[in-house]
PDB file of C-alpha atoms in Angstrom:
ATOM      1  CA  GLY A 478      -0.265   0.227   0.023  1.00 83.00           C
ATOM      2  CA  ASP A 479       1.096   3.850  -0.286  1.00 88.00           C
ATOM      3  CA  SER A 480       2.990   4.937   2.464  1.00 92.00           C
ATOM      4  CA  VAL A 481       4.871   8.216   3.533  1.00 95.00           C
ATOM      5  CA  THR A 482       8.267   8.468   5.410  1.00 95.00           C
ATOM      6  CA  GLN A 483       9.800  11.715   6.547  1.00 94.00           C
ATOM      7  CA  MET A 484      12.310  12.238   8.748  1.00 86.00           C
ATOM      8  CA  GLU A 485      12.246  12.406  12.494  1.00 83.00           C
ATOM      9  CA  GLY A 486      12.158  15.023  14.702  1.00 84.00           C
ATOM     10  CA  PRO A 487      12.313  17.091  16.732  1.00 93.00           C
ATOM     11  CA  VAL A 488      14.081  19.410  15.154  1.00 95.00           C
ATOM     12  CA  THR A 489      16.068  22.651  17.052  1.00 96.00           C
ATOM     13  CA  LEU A 490      17.569  25.649  14.515  1.00 97.00           C
ATOM     14  CA  SER A 491      18.555  28.851  15.047  1.00 97.00           C
ATOM     15  CA  GLU A 492      16.825  31.363  13.835  1.00 97.00           C
ATOM     16  CA  GLU A 493      18.076  32.032  10.200  1.00 96.00           C
ATOM     17  CA  ALA A 494      19.129  28.668   9.663  1.00 97.00           C
ATOM     18  CA  PHE A 495      18.606  26.276   6.528  1.00 97.00           C
ATOM     19  CA  LEU A 496      15.871  24.045   6.899  1.00 97.00           C
ATOM     20  CA  THR A 497      15.761  20.596   5.128  1.00 97.00           C
ATOM     21  CA  ILE A 498      13.002  18.279   6.012  1.00 97.00           C
ATOM     22  CA  ASN A 499      13.506  15.061   3.951  1.00 97.00           C
ATOM     23  CA  CYS A 500      10.276  12.939   2.784  1.00 97.00           C
ATOM     24  CA  THR A 501      10.145   9.612   0.537  1.00 97.00           C
ATOM     25  CA  TYR A 502       7.116   8.259  -0.532  1.00 96.00           C
ATOM     26  CA  THR A 503       5.681   4.694  -1.895  1.00 94.00           C
ATOM     27  CA  ALA A 504       2.776   4.447  -3.949  1.00 90.00           C
ATOM     28  CA  THR A 505       2.064   3.358  -7.058  1.00 83.00           C
ATOM     29  CA  GLY A 506       0.679   5.201 -10.241  1.00 81.00           C
ATOM     30  CA  TYR A 507       1.223   9.300 -10.299  1.00 84.00           C
ATOM     31  CA  PRO A 508       0.795  10.369  -6.745  1.00 90.00           C
ATOM     32  CA  SER A 509       0.074  13.745  -5.591  1.00 91.00           C
ATOM     33  CA  LEU A 510       2.608  15.635  -3.123  1.00 94.00           C
ATOM     34  CA  PHE A 511       2.234  17.983  -0.590  1.00 94.00           C
ATOM     35  CA  TRP A 512       3.154  19.947   2.600  1.00 97.00           C
ATOM     36  CA  TYR A 513       0.972  20.319   5.741  1.00 95.00           C
ATOM     37  CA  VAL A 514       1.762  22.610   8.075  1.00 96.00           C
ATOM     38  CA  GLN A 515       0.041  22.202  12.319  1.00 93.00           C
ATOM     39  CA  TYR A 516       0.854  25.302  14.348  1.00 93.00           C
ATOM     40  CA  PRO A 517      -0.013  24.848  17.976  1.00 88.00           C
ATOM     41  CA  GLY A 518      -3.422  24.350  18.865  1.00 84.00           C
ATOM     42  CA  GLU A 519      -4.243  24.387  15.478  1.00 86.00           C
ATOM     43  CA  GLY A 520      -5.735  22.385  12.412  1.00 88.00           C
ATOM     44  CA  LEU A 521      -3.623  21.090   9.709  1.00 92.00           C
ATOM     45  CA  GLN A 522      -3.197  23.978   6.533  1.00 93.00           C
ATOM     46  CA  LEU A 523      -1.717  23.208   3.216  1.00 94.00           C
ATOM     47  CA  LEU A 524       1.623  24.329   3.109  1.00 97.00           C
ATOM     48  CA  LEU A 525       2.414  23.626  -1.042  1.00 96.00           C
ATOM     49  CA  LYS A 526       2.021  20.669  -3.266  1.00 94.00           C
ATOM     50  CA  ALA A 527       3.315  19.503  -6.600  1.00 94.00           C
ATOM     51  CA  THR A 528       0.926  17.287  -8.864  1.00 90.00           C
ATOM     52  CA  LYS A 529       3.655  15.930 -11.756  1.00 90.00           C
ATOM     53  CA  ALA A 530       7.075  14.974 -11.716  1.00 92.00           C
ATOM     54  CA  ASP A 531       9.797  17.533 -11.292  1.00 94.00           C
ATOM     55  CA  ASP A 532       6.915  20.293 -10.084  1.00 95.00           C
ATOM     56  CA  LYS A 533       8.064  22.024  -7.756  1.00 97.00           C
ATOM     57  CA  GLY A 534       5.727  23.730  -5.320  1.00 96.00           C
ATOM     58  CA  SER A 535       6.350  27.043  -2.983  1.00 97.00           C
ATOM     59  CA  ASN A 536       4.969  29.111  -0.311  1.00 96.00           C
ATOM     60  CA  LYS A 537       6.138  31.691   2.410  1.00 95.00           C
ATOM     61  CA  GLY A 538       9.794  30.768   1.298  1.00 97.00           C
ATOM     62  CA  PHE A 539       9.697  26.860   1.549  1.00 98.00           C
ATOM     63  CA  GLU A 540      10.194  24.592  -1.402  1.00 98.00           C
ATOM     64  CA  ALA A 541       9.896  21.411  -2.312  1.00 98.00           C
ATOM     65  CA  THR A 542      10.535  19.119  -5.848  1.00 97.00           C
ATOM     66  CA  TYR A 543       8.826  16.479  -7.165  1.00 96.00           C
ATOM     67  CA  ARG A 544      11.301  13.854  -7.652  1.00 96.00           C
ATOM     68  CA  LYS A 545      10.144  10.488  -9.233  1.00 93.00           C
ATOM     69  CA  GLU A 546      13.614   8.861  -9.642  1.00 94.00           C
ATOM     70  CA  THR A 547      14.234   8.817  -6.208  1.00 95.00           C
ATOM     71  CA  THR A 548      10.407   9.373  -4.889  1.00 95.00           C
ATOM     72  CA  SER A 549      10.991  12.321  -2.352  1.00 97.00           C
ATOM     73  CA  PHE A 550       9.662  15.440  -1.634  1.00 97.00           C
ATOM     74  CA  HIS A 551      12.364  17.354   0.775  1.00 98.00           C
ATOM     75  CA  LEU A 552      10.951  20.371   2.168  1.00 98.00           C
ATOM     76  CA  GLU A 553      13.582  22.968   2.293  1.00 98.00           C
ATOM     77  CA  LYS A 554      13.312  26.463   3.531  1.00 98.00           C
ATOM     78  CA  GLY A 555      16.863  29.029   3.403  1.00 96.00           C
ATOM     79  CA  SER A 556      16.640  31.202   5.943  1.00 96.00           C
ATOM     80  CA  VAL A 557      14.098  29.676   9.110  1.00 97.00           C
ATOM     81  CA  GLN A 558      12.434  32.244  11.749  1.00 97.00           C
ATOM     82  CA  VAL A 559      11.015  31.819  14.942  1.00 96.00           C
ATOM     83  CA  SER A 560       7.268  31.901  13.398  1.00 96.00           C
ATOM     84  CA  ASP A 561       8.056  28.314  11.759  1.00 97.00           C
ATOM     85  CA  SER A 562       7.954  26.766  14.410  1.00 97.00           C
ATOM     86  CA  ALA A 563       5.232  23.947  13.764  1.00 96.00           C
ATOM     87  CA  VAL A 564       4.873  20.448  12.748  1.00 94.00           C
ATOM     88  CA  TYR A 565       5.158  19.683   9.324  1.00 96.00           C
ATOM     89  CA  PHE A 566       4.255  16.915   7.244  1.00 95.00           C
ATOM     90  CA  CYS A 567       4.392  14.769   4.036  1.00 96.00           C
ATOM     91  CA  ALA A 568       1.328  13.576   2.442  1.00 94.00           C
ATOM     92  CA  LEU A 569       0.369  11.890  -0.403  1.00 92.00           C
ATOM     93  CA  SER A 570      -2.755  11.359  -2.826  1.00 89.00           C
ATOM     94  CA  ARG A 571      -3.511   9.112  -5.316  1.00 79.00           C
ATOM     95  CA  THR A 572      -5.446   8.766  -8.592  1.00 67.00           C
ATOM     96  CA  GLY A 573      -8.766   6.683  -7.394  1.00 66.00           C
ATOM     97  CA  GLY A 574      -8.486   7.312  -4.017  1.00 59.00           C
ATOM     98  CA  GLY A 575     -10.999  10.124  -3.683  1.00 65.00           C
ATOM     99  CA  ASN A 576      -8.198  12.486  -2.182  1.00 71.00           C
ATOM    100  CA  LYS A 577      -7.641  10.412   0.481  1.00 84.00           C
ATOM    101  CA  LEU A 578      -4.227  11.134   1.868  1.00 89.00           C
ATOM    102  CA  THR A 579      -1.806   9.220   3.070  1.00 91.00           C
ATOM    103  CA  PHE A 580       0.592  11.329   5.670  1.00 93.00           C
ATOM    104  CA  GLY A 581       3.733  10.560   7.091  1.00 94.00           C
ATOM    105  CA  THR A 582       4.688  10.721  11.383  1.00 93.00           C
ATOM    106  CA  GLY A 583       5.382  14.515  10.698  1.00 93.00           C
ATOM    107  CA  THR A 584       8.558  16.245  11.985  1.00 95.00           C
ATOM    108  CA  GLN A 585       8.277  19.133  14.754  1.00 94.00           C
ATOM    109  CA  LEU A 586      10.481  22.375  14.291  1.00 96.00           C
ATOM    110  CA  LYS A 587      11.755  24.602  16.531  1.00 96.00           C
ATOM    111  CA  VAL A 588      13.233  27.625  15.673  1.00 97.00           C
ATOM    112  CA  GLU A 589      15.281  29.519  18.715  1.00 96.00           C
ATOM    113  CA  LEU A 590      16.663  32.933  18.536  1.00 93.00           C
TER     114      LEU A 590
ATOM    115  CA  ASN B 863     -14.467  32.411   7.526  1.00 64.00           C
ATOM    116  CA  ALA B 864     -15.357  29.749   9.621  1.00 73.00           C
ATOM    117  CA  GLY B 865     -14.514  27.210   7.286  1.00 92.00           C
ATOM    118  CA  VAL B 866     -14.307  23.755   9.048  1.00 95.00           C
ATOM    119  CA  THR B 867     -15.488  23.641  12.419  1.00 95.00           C
ATOM    120  CA  GLN B 868     -15.418  20.819  14.733  1.00 96.00           C
ATOM    121  CA  THR B 869     -17.352  20.369  18.040  1.00 96.00           C
ATOM    122  CA  PRO B 870     -16.553  19.698  20.978  1.00 96.00           C
ATOM    123  CA  LYS B 871     -12.508  20.398  21.116  1.00 94.00           C
ATOM    124  CA  PHE B 872     -12.232  18.515  24.262  1.00 96.00           C
ATOM    125  CA  ARG B 873     -13.477  15.826  25.700  1.00 96.00           C
ATOM    126  CA  VAL B 874     -12.778  13.414  28.397  1.00 97.00           C
ATOM    127  CA  LEU B 875     -15.069   9.958  28.323  1.00 97.00           C
ATOM    128  CA  LYS B 876     -14.950   6.850  30.566  1.00 97.00           C
ATOM    129  CA  THR B 877     -15.123   3.377  29.404  1.00 98.00           C
ATOM    130  CA  GLY B 878     -18.333   2.329  27.680  1.00 97.00           C
ATOM    131  CA  GLN B 879     -19.658   5.678  27.119  1.00 97.00           C
ATOM    132  CA  SER B 880     -20.682   7.013  23.887  1.00 96.00           C
ATOM    133  CA  MET B 881     -20.564  10.253  22.055  1.00 96.00           C
ATOM    134  CA  THR B 882     -20.646  11.962  18.515  1.00 97.00           C
ATOM    135  CA  LEU B 883     -18.133  14.609  17.280  1.00 97.00           C
ATOM    136  CA  LEU B 884     -19.705  17.156  14.896  1.00 97.00           C
ATOM    137  CA  CYS B 885     -17.675  18.682  12.185  1.00 97.00           C
ATOM    138  CA  ALA B 886     -19.327  21.040  10.060  1.00 97.00           C
ATOM    139  CA  GLN B 887     -18.074  23.002   6.669  1.00 96.00           C
ATOM    140  CA  ASP B 888     -19.172  25.904   4.980  1.00 95.00           C
ATOM    141  CA  MET B 889     -17.514  25.796   1.675  1.00 93.00           C
ATOM    142  CA  ASN B 890     -19.790  23.372   0.095  1.00 94.00           C
ATOM    143  CA  HIS B 891     -17.540  20.859  -0.167  1.00 93.00           C
ATOM    144  CA  GLU B 892     -18.915  17.457  -1.765  1.00 92.00           C
ATOM    145  CA  TYR B 893     -16.098  15.105   0.075  1.00 92.00           C
ATOM    146  CA  MET B 894     -15.173  14.927   3.667  1.00 94.00           C
ATOM    147  CA  TYR B 895     -12.943  12.964   6.158  1.00 95.00           C
ATOM    148  CA  TRP B 896     -12.356  11.915   9.576  1.00 97.00           C
ATOM    149  CA  TYR B 897      -8.677  11.542  10.668  1.00 96.00           C
ATOM    150  CA  ARG B 898      -6.881  10.529  13.811  1.00 96.00           C
ATOM    151  CA  GLN B 899      -3.728  11.893  15.287  1.00 93.00           C
ATOM    152  CA  ASP B 900      -1.400   9.772  17.403  1.00 92.00           C
ATOM    153  CA  PRO B 901       2.039  10.442  18.571  1.00 85.00           C
ATOM    154  CA  GLY B 902       4.480   8.729  16.039  1.00 82.00           C
ATOM    155  CA  MET B 903       1.785   7.780  13.681  1.00 85.00           C
ATOM    156  CA  GLY B 904       0.835  10.693  11.400  1.00 85.00           C
ATOM    157  CA  LEU B 905      -2.873  11.244  10.545  1.00 91.00           C
ATOM    158  CA  ARG B 906      -4.981   7.853   9.932  1.00 94.00           C
ATOM    159  CA  LEU B 907      -7.994   8.210   8.154  1.00 94.00           C
ATOM    160  CA  ILE B 908     -11.182   6.636  10.088  1.00 96.00           C
ATOM    161  CA  HIS B 909     -13.880   7.106   7.528  1.00 96.00           C
ATOM    162  CA  TYR B 910     -14.915   9.267   4.642  1.00 94.00           C
ATOM    163  CA  SER B 911     -17.931  11.093   2.697  1.00 94.00           C
ATOM    164  CA  VAL B 912     -18.106  11.423  -1.510  1.00 91.00           C
ATOM    165  CA  GLY B 913     -21.356  13.324  -0.928  1.00 92.00           C
ATOM    166  CA  GLU B 914     -23.870  13.855   1.096  1.00 94.00           C
ATOM    167  CA  GLY B 915     -25.925  10.327   1.954  1.00 95.00           C
ATOM    168  CA  THR B 916     -22.622   8.487   1.496  1.00 94.00           C
ATOM    169  CA  THR B 917     -20.055   7.170   3.598  1.00 96.00           C
ATOM    170  CA  ALA B 918     -16.649   4.422   3.317  1.00 94.00           C
ATOM    171  CA  LYS B 919     -14.496   2.798   5.116  1.00 94.00           C
ATOM    172  CA  GLY B 920     -10.936   4.590   5.574  1.00 92.00           C
ATOM    173  CA  GLU B 921      -7.982   2.591   7.358  1.00 91.00           C
ATOM    174  CA  VAL B 922      -9.232   2.446  10.517  1.00 95.00           C
ATOM    175  CA  PRO B 923     -12.845   2.213  11.258  1.00 97.00           C
ATOM    176  CA  ASP B 924     -13.164  -0.518  13.892  1.00 96.00           C
ATOM    177  CA  GLY B 925     -15.108   1.277  17.007  1.00 96.00           C
ATOM    178  CA  TYR B 926     -16.486   4.217  14.936  1.00 98.00           C
ATOM    179  CA  ASN B 927     -19.387   4.810  12.913  1.00 97.00           C
ATOM    180  CA  VAL B 928     -20.102   8.394  10.771  1.00 97.00           C
ATOM    181  CA  SER B 929     -23.174   9.715   9.035  1.00 97.00           C
ATOM    182  CA  ARG B 930     -23.227  12.427   6.310  1.00 97.00           C
ATOM    183  CA  LEU B 931     -27.357  13.337   6.674  1.00 95.00           C
ATOM    184  CA  LYS B 932     -26.340  16.921   5.065  1.00 96.00           C
ATOM    185  CA  LYS B 933     -24.140  18.037   2.886  1.00 96.00           C
ATOM    186  CA  GLN B 934     -22.670  20.180   4.993  1.00 97.00           C
ATOM    187  CA  ASN B 935     -22.066  18.110   8.262  1.00 97.00           C
ATOM    188  CA  PHE B 936     -20.385  14.918   8.908  1.00 98.00           C
ATOM    189  CA  LEU B 937     -20.297  13.121  12.480  1.00 98.00           C
ATOM    190  CA  LEU B 938     -18.275  10.388  13.652  1.00 98.00           C
ATOM    191  CA  GLY B 939     -19.826   7.994  16.612  1.00 98.00           C
ATOM    192  CA  LEU B 940     -17.842   6.468  19.377  1.00 96.00           C
ATOM    193  CA  GLU B 941     -20.806   3.544  20.244  1.00 92.00           C
ATOM    194  CA  SER B 942     -18.707   2.164  23.408  1.00 96.00           C
ATOM    195  CA  ALA B 943     -15.388   4.210  23.904  1.00 96.00           C
ATOM    196  CA  ALA B 944     -11.890   2.510  25.056  1.00 97.00           C
ATOM    197  CA  PRO B 945      -8.780   3.973  26.002  1.00 97.00           C
ATOM    198  CA  SER B 946      -7.070   2.828  22.451  1.00 96.00           C
ATOM    199  CA  GLN B 947      -9.667   5.535  21.343  1.00 97.00           C
ATOM    200  CA  THR B 948      -7.586   8.299  22.932  1.00 97.00           C
ATOM    201  CA  SER B 949      -6.534  10.412  20.223  1.00 97.00           C
ATOM    202  CA  VAL B 950      -6.517  14.126  18.336  1.00 95.00           C
ATOM    203  CA  TYR B 951     -10.039  13.604  15.517  1.00 97.00           C
ATOM    204  CA  PHE B 952      -9.460  16.193  13.128  1.00 95.00           C
ATOM    205  CA  CYS B 953     -12.458  16.628  10.491  1.00 96.00           C
ATOM    206  CA  ALA B 954     -11.120  17.618   6.832  1.00 94.00           C
ATOM    207  CA  SER B 955     -13.076  18.259   3.526  1.00 94.00           C
ATOM    208  CA  SER B 956     -12.293  18.845  -0.078  1.00 91.00           C
ATOM    209  CA  SER B 957     -14.168  20.366  -3.284  1.00 86.00           C
ATOM    210  CA  GLU B 958     -13.668  17.238  -5.269  1.00 76.00           C
ATOM    211  CA  GLY B 959     -11.951  14.066  -5.300  1.00 66.00           C
ATOM    212  CA  GLY B 960      -9.538  14.699  -7.568  1.00 67.00           C
ATOM    213  CA  VAL B 961      -5.365  14.254  -6.554  1.00 64.00           C
ATOM    214  CA  ARG B 962      -4.903  18.375  -6.782  1.00 69.00           C
ATOM    215  CA  THR B 963      -6.882  19.393  -4.666  1.00 77.00           C
ATOM    216  CA  GLU B 964      -6.427  20.972  -1.282  1.00 85.00           C
ATOM    217  CA  ALA B 965      -8.081  19.566   1.738  1.00 89.00           C
ATOM    218  CA  PHE B 966      -8.947  21.892   5.191  1.00 92.00           C
ATOM    219  CA  PHE B 967      -9.055  20.669   8.042  1.00 93.00           C
ATOM    220  CA  GLY B 968     -10.557  21.543  11.907  1.00 94.00           C
ATOM    221  CA  GLN B 969      -8.783  22.242  14.462  1.00 93.00           C
ATOM    222  CA  GLY B 970      -9.359  18.960  15.837  1.00 94.00           C
ATOM    223  CA  THR B 971     -11.029  17.351  19.019  1.00 96.00           C
ATOM    224  CA  ARG B 972      -8.702  16.128  21.934  1.00 95.00           C
ATOM    225  CA  LEU B 973     -10.445  12.936  23.243  1.00 97.00           C
ATOM    226  CA  THR B 974      -9.418  11.304  26.537  1.00 97.00           C
ATOM    227  CA  VAL B 975     -11.048   7.977  26.959  1.00 97.00           C
ATOM    228  CA  VAL B 976     -10.476   6.982  31.015  1.00 97.00           C
TER     229      VAL B 976
END
């Protein structure tokens, strides 16, 4: 079945540091890939997405590129801020799946001054 | 902008009690979902609905029932709560079932079964 594996946290960074959160997936066909973010006490919200190979999703300084050859969708940001502290979830949705999302376990990011 | 609203936000149940979680969306979305979030396991799909009057099982449906009598509402029921159902429950909705479609989430319900 479908699965998403992402790096375990928590990840603690200093403000302005570079961020990478690794995400790899297993799925048949051509899934769409997503990063969702969960701020403390809130529900999940879409951060970015990519729907085909080599697509790059970007939002709020975050980027991720859909790499079919390595089945990866790593999240990156060049300079993190304290306000980026949250839990980040990698997810996939597959054709014919009714837009059901398969999530990774989540990576908690803490950014300190 | 209400979006997806879940009721209640917190609840403590005793083993064997029943309860219903309500999810309401005001975006006229066709698809609705219930997920549970557990530490180290991400979110897992419990049940979902592709339209008013329809329901389907997800990855972890046992011990839960759902109903979608009105398009805007999706109810999740626990008939006889167990400690293993202690979790944070999230409702989500999307406008269609296409793989490119964004899902919108509620703020969650934290349920503790003692």
